[in-house]
XYZ file of C-alpha atoms in Angstrom:
405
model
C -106.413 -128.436 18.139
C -107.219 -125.376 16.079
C -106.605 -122.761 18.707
C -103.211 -124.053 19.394
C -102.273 -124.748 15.941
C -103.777 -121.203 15.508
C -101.187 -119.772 18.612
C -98.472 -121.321 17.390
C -98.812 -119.830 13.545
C -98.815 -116.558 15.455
C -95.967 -116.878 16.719
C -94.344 -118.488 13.623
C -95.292 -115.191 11.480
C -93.623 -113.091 14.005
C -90.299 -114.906 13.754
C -90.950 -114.636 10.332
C -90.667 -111.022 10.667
C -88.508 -109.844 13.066
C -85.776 -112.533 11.809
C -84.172 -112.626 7.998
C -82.978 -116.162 8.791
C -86.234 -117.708 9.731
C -87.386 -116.105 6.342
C -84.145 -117.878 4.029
C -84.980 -121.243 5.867
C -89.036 -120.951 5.024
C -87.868 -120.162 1.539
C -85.699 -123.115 1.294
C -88.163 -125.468 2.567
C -90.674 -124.204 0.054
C -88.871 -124.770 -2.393
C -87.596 -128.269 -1.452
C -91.183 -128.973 -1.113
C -91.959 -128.497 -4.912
C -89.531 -131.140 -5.402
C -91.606 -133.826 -5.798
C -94.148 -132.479 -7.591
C -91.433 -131.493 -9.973
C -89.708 -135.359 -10.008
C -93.043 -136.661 -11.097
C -93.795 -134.258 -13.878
C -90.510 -134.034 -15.415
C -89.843 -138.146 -15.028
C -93.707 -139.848 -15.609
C -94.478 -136.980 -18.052
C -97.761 -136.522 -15.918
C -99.837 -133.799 -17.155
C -103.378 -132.077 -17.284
C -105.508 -132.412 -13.625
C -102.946 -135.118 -12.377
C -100.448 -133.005 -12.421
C -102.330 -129.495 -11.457
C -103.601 -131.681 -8.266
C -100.200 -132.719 -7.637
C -99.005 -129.632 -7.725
C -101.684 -128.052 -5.702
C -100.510 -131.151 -2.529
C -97.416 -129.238 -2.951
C -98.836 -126.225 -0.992
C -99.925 -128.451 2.449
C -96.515 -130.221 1.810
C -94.299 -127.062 2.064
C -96.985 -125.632 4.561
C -96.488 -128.859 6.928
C -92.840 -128.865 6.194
C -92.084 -125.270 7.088
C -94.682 -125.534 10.451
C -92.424 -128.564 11.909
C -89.152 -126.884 10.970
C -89.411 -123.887 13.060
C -92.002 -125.761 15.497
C -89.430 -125.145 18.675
C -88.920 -121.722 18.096
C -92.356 -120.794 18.462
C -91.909 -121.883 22.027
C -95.456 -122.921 22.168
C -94.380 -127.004 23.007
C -95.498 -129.683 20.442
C -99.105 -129.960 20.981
C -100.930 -132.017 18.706
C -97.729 -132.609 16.875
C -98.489 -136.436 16.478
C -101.747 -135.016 14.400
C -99.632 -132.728 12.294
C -96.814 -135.159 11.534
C -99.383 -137.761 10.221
C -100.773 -135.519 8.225
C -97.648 -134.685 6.601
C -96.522 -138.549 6.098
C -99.975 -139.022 4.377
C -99.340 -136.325 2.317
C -95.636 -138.244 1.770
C -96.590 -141.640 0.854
C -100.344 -141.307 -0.264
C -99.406 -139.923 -3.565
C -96.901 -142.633 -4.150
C -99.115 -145.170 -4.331
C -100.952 -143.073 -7.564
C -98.253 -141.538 -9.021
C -95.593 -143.836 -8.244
C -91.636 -143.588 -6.523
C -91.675 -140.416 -8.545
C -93.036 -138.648 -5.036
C -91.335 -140.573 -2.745
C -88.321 -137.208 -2.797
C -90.589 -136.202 -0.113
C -89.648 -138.829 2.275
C -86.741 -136.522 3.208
C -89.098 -133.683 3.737
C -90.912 -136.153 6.763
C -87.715 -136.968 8.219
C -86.083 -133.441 8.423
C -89.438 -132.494 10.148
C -89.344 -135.202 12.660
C -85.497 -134.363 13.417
C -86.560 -130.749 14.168
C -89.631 -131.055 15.930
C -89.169 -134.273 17.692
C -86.837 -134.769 20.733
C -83.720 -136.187 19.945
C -84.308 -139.940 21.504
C -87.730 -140.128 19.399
C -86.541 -138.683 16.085
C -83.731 -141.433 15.571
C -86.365 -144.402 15.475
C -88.468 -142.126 13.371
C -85.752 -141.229 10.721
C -85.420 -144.874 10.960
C -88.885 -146.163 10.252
C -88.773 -144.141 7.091
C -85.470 -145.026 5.506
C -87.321 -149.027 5.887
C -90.472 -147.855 4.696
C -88.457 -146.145 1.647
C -86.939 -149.327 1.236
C -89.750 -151.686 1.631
C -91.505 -149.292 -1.317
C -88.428 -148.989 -3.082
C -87.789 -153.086 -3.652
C -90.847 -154.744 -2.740
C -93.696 -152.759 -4.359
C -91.988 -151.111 -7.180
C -89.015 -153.614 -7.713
C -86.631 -151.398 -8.557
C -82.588 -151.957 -9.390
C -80.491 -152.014 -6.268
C -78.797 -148.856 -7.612
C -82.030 -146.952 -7.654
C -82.715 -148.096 -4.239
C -79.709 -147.095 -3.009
C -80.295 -143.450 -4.542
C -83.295 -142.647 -3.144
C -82.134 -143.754 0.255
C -78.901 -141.228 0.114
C -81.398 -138.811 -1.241
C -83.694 -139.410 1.563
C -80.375 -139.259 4.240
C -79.013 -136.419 3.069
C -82.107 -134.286 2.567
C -83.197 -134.591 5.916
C -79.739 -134.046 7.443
C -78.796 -130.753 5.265
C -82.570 -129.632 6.326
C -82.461 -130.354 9.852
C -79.077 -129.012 10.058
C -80.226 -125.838 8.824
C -83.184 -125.697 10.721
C -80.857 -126.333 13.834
C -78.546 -123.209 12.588
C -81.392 -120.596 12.436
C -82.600 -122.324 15.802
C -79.347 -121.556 17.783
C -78.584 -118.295 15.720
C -81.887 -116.847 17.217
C -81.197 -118.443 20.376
C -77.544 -116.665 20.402
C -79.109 -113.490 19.267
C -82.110 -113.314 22.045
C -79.623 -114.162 24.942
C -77.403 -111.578 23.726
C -80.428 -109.067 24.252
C -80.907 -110.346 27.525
C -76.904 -110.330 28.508
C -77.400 -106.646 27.008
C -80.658 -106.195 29.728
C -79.064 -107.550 32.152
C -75.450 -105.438 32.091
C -78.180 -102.105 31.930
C -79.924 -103.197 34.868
C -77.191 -103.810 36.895
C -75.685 -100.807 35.925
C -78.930 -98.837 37.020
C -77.897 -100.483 40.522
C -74.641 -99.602 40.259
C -75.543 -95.946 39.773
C -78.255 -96.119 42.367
C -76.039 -97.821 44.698
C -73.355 -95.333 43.948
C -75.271 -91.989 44.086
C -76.445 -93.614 47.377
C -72.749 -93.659 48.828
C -71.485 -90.785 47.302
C -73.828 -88.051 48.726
C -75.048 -89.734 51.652
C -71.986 -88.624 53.723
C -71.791 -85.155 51.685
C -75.090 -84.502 53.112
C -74.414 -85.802 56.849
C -71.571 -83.340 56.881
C -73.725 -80.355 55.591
C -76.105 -81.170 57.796
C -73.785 -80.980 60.668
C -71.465 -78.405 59.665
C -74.493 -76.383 59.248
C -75.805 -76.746 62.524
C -72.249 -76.041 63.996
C -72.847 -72.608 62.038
C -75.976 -72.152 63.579
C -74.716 -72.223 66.776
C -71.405 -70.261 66.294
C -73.997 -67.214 64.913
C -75.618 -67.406 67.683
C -72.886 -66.764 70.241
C -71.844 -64.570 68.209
C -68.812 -66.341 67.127
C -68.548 -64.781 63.334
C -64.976 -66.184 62.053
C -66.092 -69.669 62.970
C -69.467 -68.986 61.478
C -67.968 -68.071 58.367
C -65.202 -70.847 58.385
C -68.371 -73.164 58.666
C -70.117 -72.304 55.874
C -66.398 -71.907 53.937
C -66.304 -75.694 54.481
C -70.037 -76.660 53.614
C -69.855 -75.209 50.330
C -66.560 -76.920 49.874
C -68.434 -80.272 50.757
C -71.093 -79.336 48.041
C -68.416 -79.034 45.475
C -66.738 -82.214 46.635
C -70.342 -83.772 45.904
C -70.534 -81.983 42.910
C -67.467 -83.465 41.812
C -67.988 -87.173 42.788
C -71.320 -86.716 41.266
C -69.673 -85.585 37.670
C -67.210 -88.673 38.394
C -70.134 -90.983 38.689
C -71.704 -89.633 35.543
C -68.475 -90.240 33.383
C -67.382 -93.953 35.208
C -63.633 -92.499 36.206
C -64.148 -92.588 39.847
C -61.586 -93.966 42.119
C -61.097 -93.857 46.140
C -58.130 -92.889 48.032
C -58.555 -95.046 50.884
C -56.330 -92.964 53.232
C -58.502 -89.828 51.706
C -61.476 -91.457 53.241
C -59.243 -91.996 56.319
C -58.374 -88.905 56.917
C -61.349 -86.722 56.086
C -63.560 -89.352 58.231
C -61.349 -88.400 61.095
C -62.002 -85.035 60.458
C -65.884 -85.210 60.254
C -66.034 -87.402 63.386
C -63.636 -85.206 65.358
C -65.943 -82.430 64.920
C -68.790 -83.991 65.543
C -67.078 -84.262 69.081
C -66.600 -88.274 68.437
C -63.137 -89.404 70.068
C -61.369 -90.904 67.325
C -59.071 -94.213 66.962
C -57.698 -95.398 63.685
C -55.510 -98.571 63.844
C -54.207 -99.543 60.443
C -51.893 -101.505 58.988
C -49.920 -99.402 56.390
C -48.709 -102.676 54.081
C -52.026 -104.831 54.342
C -53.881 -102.850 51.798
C -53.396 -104.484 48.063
C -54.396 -101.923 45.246
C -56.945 -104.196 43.804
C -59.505 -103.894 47.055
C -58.127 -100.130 48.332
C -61.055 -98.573 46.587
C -63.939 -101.057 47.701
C -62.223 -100.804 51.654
C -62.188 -97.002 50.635
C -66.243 -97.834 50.313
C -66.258 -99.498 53.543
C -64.418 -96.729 55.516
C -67.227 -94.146 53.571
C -70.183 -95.712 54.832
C -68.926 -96.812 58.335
C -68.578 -92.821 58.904
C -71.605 -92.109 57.319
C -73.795 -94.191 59.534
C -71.689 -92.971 62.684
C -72.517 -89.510 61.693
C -76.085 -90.032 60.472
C -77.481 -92.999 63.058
C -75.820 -92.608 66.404
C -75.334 -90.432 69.298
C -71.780 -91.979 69.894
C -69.475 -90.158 71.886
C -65.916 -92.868 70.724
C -65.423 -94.600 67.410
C -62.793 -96.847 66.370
C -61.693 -97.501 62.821
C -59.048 -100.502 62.452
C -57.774 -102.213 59.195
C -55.480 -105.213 59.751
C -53.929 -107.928 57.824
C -55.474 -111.420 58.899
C -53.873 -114.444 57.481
C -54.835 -114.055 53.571
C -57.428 -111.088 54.577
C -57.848 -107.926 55.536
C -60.524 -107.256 57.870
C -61.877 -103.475 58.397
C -63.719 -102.307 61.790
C -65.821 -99.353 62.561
C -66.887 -100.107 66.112
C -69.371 -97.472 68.263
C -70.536 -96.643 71.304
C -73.459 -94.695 70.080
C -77.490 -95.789 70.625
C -77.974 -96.589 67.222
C -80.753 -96.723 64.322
C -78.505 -97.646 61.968
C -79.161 -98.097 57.553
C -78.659 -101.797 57.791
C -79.174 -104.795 56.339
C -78.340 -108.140 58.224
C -75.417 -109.229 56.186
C -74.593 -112.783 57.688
C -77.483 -113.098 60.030
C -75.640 -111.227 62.665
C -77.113 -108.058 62.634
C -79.313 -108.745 65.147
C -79.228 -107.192 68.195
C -77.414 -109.378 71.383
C -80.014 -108.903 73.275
C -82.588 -110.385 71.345
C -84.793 -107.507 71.006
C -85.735 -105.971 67.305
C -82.414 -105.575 64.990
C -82.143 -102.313 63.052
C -83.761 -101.330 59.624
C -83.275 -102.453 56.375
C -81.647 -99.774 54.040
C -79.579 -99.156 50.987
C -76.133 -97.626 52.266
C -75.081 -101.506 53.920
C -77.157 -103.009 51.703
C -75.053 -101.642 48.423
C -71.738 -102.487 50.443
C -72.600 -105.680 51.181
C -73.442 -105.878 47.273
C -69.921 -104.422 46.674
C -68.072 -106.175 49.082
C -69.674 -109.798 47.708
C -68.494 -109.265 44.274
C -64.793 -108.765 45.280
C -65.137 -112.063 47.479
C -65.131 -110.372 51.024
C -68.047 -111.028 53.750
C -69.594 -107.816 55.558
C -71.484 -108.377 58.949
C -72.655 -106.144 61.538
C -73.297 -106.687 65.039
C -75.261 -104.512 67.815
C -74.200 -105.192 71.695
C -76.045 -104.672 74.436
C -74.557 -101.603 75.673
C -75.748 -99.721 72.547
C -72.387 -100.370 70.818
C -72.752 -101.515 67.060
C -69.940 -102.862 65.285
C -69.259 -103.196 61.491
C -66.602 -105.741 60.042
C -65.555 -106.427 56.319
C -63.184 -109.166 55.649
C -61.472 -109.102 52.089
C -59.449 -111.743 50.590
C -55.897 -110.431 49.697
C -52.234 -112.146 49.290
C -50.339 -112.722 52.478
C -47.824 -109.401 52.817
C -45.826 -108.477 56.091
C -47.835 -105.574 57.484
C -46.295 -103.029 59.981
C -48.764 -101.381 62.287
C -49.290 -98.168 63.412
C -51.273 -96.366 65.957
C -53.525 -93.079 65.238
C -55.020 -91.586 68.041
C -57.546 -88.450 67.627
C-alpha cells in the first residue's frame, strides 16, 4: 500500500508543478478543509489541547481531501482507494462524536472526494449514504431543529458539488491541454513525412534524368559528337536548378504541380531515353482540386520507368470514369520497381516474388489515400508492370485526345 500510495504522490507533486490549476484547486481544498476545525472553535468556544488537536486533524483532512481530488489525474488507477477513503470518513465523523455537529462541515469534504475519485455509478450511492448518515446524526443523535437539519444537508450538497465540479474543471482543462500537445506532436510528425515523402518525389526523378542525361554525354564525347555533348550537360545543369528550385519550394510550403508540366517534360525524358511514348488524356476530366496529386502520380510513374526498367514502350493515359478519373502508366520493361503492394495486387501474375518495398509508391499511395483515390500496381507475365490511380471527381463531359511520341 505504501509504495503505491508513495507512486501516486509522485505523480501528484508533478502536476502540482507543471500545472497553476492543479495548484488553485489544492489551495482551495486546503482551505475548505480548515473549515471544520474553524466551525467548532468559533461555535463550541473549544479551546486549549481540544482545539490545538483539532486543528492539528485538520492537516490529514486537507491531506486526504486534496489526494482523492486529483486521484485520476495521477493516472496511477485507484489502488487501495477503499483504504484511503475510510480513512478520510473516520477522520469525518470520529470527531463528531467528541466535539459534536460542529465537525460534521466535513461531510462535504467525503463526498466531493468520493465524486472525484470514484466512478460515476459508485459515487451516487456513496454521496447518498452520507447525506442519511448526516441526517441520522443530525436528528437522531443530536436532535436538532428541522431547520438546522436542513442546513447542514444543503451545506453538505452543495460543498461537494462546487468541489467536485471544480475538481472536474482542472481534470478536463489538463486533459484539453495534454491532447493539444499531442494534436501539436502529431501535425510535426506528419509533417516530417510529408517532407520526407516530398524530398523523396521531388529529386528522385531530378536525379534519374542526371543520371541519364549524363551518360548520353558520355557517349556523345566519345564519338566525338561535341555540340550534343555540350547540349547535354546544358540540360543537366538545368535539371539541377529545376531541383534546386522545387527543393526551395518544399522548404517554404508554396509548391504546386502543373499536371500537363509533368506531362510534357515526362515525354521528353522518356523519349530520350529511347522509350516510345503514348499519352492518352482526357483534356476536361481533370478537376483543379486533384491536378496536383495526379501531377504526383504522372512524377513517379516516369520516375520508376526511368529508374527500374529496361522498357523499350510506355503508355501514359488519364480518363474520366463515371465519377473518377483513373491515371495509367503501363510498361513493357523487366522491372525492379520502388513498390509497395497498394491493394494486394502488386504481386506478380505469375506467382513468383512481387517487387520491393520502397518509399516513392509508398508516399503516393499515402498521397493518393488522403484525397480518397485507390493506387494499385500490377506486374504481368511478360515483364509488363502497370500502375493505376483512381481519384474521385464530379461527373464532367470529357473530350479525348490522342498524343503519340
Amino acid at each position: 500500500m505504501v509504495p503505491a500510495l508513495s507512486a501516486v504522490w509522485r505523480a501528484r507533486v508533478a502536476l502540482w508543478r507543471r500545472w497553476p490549476a492543479v495548484r488553485a484547486l489544492d489551495a482551495v481544498a486546503a482551505a475548505l478543509s480548515l473549515a471544520p476545525a474553524l466551525s467548532v472553535t468559533a461555535v463550541e468556544h473549544t479551546g486549549g489541547p481540544r482545539a490545538v488537536l483539532l486543528w492539528l486533524l485538520s492537516i490529514p483532512l486537507a491531506v486526504l481531501v486534496v489526494h482523492h481530488l486529483t486521484l485520476r489525474l495521477t493516472r496511477h488507477g485507484p489502488g487501495r482507494l477503499k483504504w484511503t477513503l475510510s480513512a478520510l470518513a473516520a477522520v469525518c465523523y470520529l470527531p463528531v462524536l467528541v466535539v459534536g455537529p460542529s465537525w460534521a462541515a466535513s461531510a462535504g469534504l467525503l463526498a466531493a472526494c468520493a465524486l472525484s475519485a470514484l466512478p460515476w455509478r459508485r459515487s451516487v450511492p456513496v454521496v447518498l449514504s452520507i447525506v442519511a448518515l448526516d441526517l441520522a446524526l443530525s436528528t437522531v443523535v443530536f436532535q436538532q431543529s428541522p431547520t438546522v437539519t436542513a442546513y447542514g444537508t444543503l451545506q453538505v450538497l452543495l460543498t461537494s458539488a462546487v468541489l467536485a465540479a471544480l475538481a472536474w474543471t482542472v481534470s478536463i482543462t489538463i486533459e484539453l491541454n495534454q491532447l493539444r500537445a499531442e494534436l501539436v506532436s502529431t501535425a510535426v510528425l506528419r509533417e516530417r513525412l510529408r517532407m520526407s515523402r516530398d524530398l523523396h518525389d521531388l529529386l528522385g526523378r531530378g536525379l534519374a534524368a542526371i543520371v541519364l542525361k549524363t551518360e548520353l554525354a558520355r557517349r556523345y564525347h566519345e564519338r566525338g559528337y561535341d555540340a550534343e555533348t555540350v547540349d547535354e550537360l546544358d540540360q543537366i545543369a538545368t535539371v539541377a536548378v529545376q531541383c534546386g528550385d522545387d527543393l526551395r519550394a518544399l522548404v517554404t510550403g508554396y509548391r504546386n504541380l502543373s499536371l500537363e508540366s509533368e506531362i510534357d517534360v515526362g515525354l521528353e525524358l522518356l523519349e530520350e531515353a529511347g522509350i516510345d511514348c503514348h499519352v492518352r488524356v482526357d483534356a476536361h476530366a481533370v478537376p483543379d482540386h486533384v491536378r496536383d496529386t495526379l501531377a504526383w502520380v504522372v512524377r513517379e510513374g516516369v520516375t520508376n520507368v526511368l529508374k527500374h526498367s529496361q522498357a523499350t514502350t510506355c503508355r501514359l493515359t488519364a480518363e474520366h470514369v463515371g465519377s473518377r478519373v483513373v491515371v495509367t502508366v503501363h510498361n513493357d520493361g523487366v522491372t525492379a520497381l520502388d513498390d509497395i503492394p497498394a491493394d494486394g495486387a502488386a504481386s506478380p501474375a505469375n506467382g513468383g516474388p512481387g517487387p520491393r518495398t520502397g518509399n516513392g509508391l509508398r508516399g503516393l499511395h499515402e498521397r493518393v489515400a488522403a484525397s480518397g483515390g485507390e493506387v494499385s500496381t500490377t506486374t504481368g507475365p511478360d515483364g509488363t508492370w502497370t500502375l493505376m490511380v483512381s481519384m474521385p471527381v464530379t461527373d464532367d463531359p470529357a473530350l479525348t485526345e490522342e498524343v503519340s511520341a
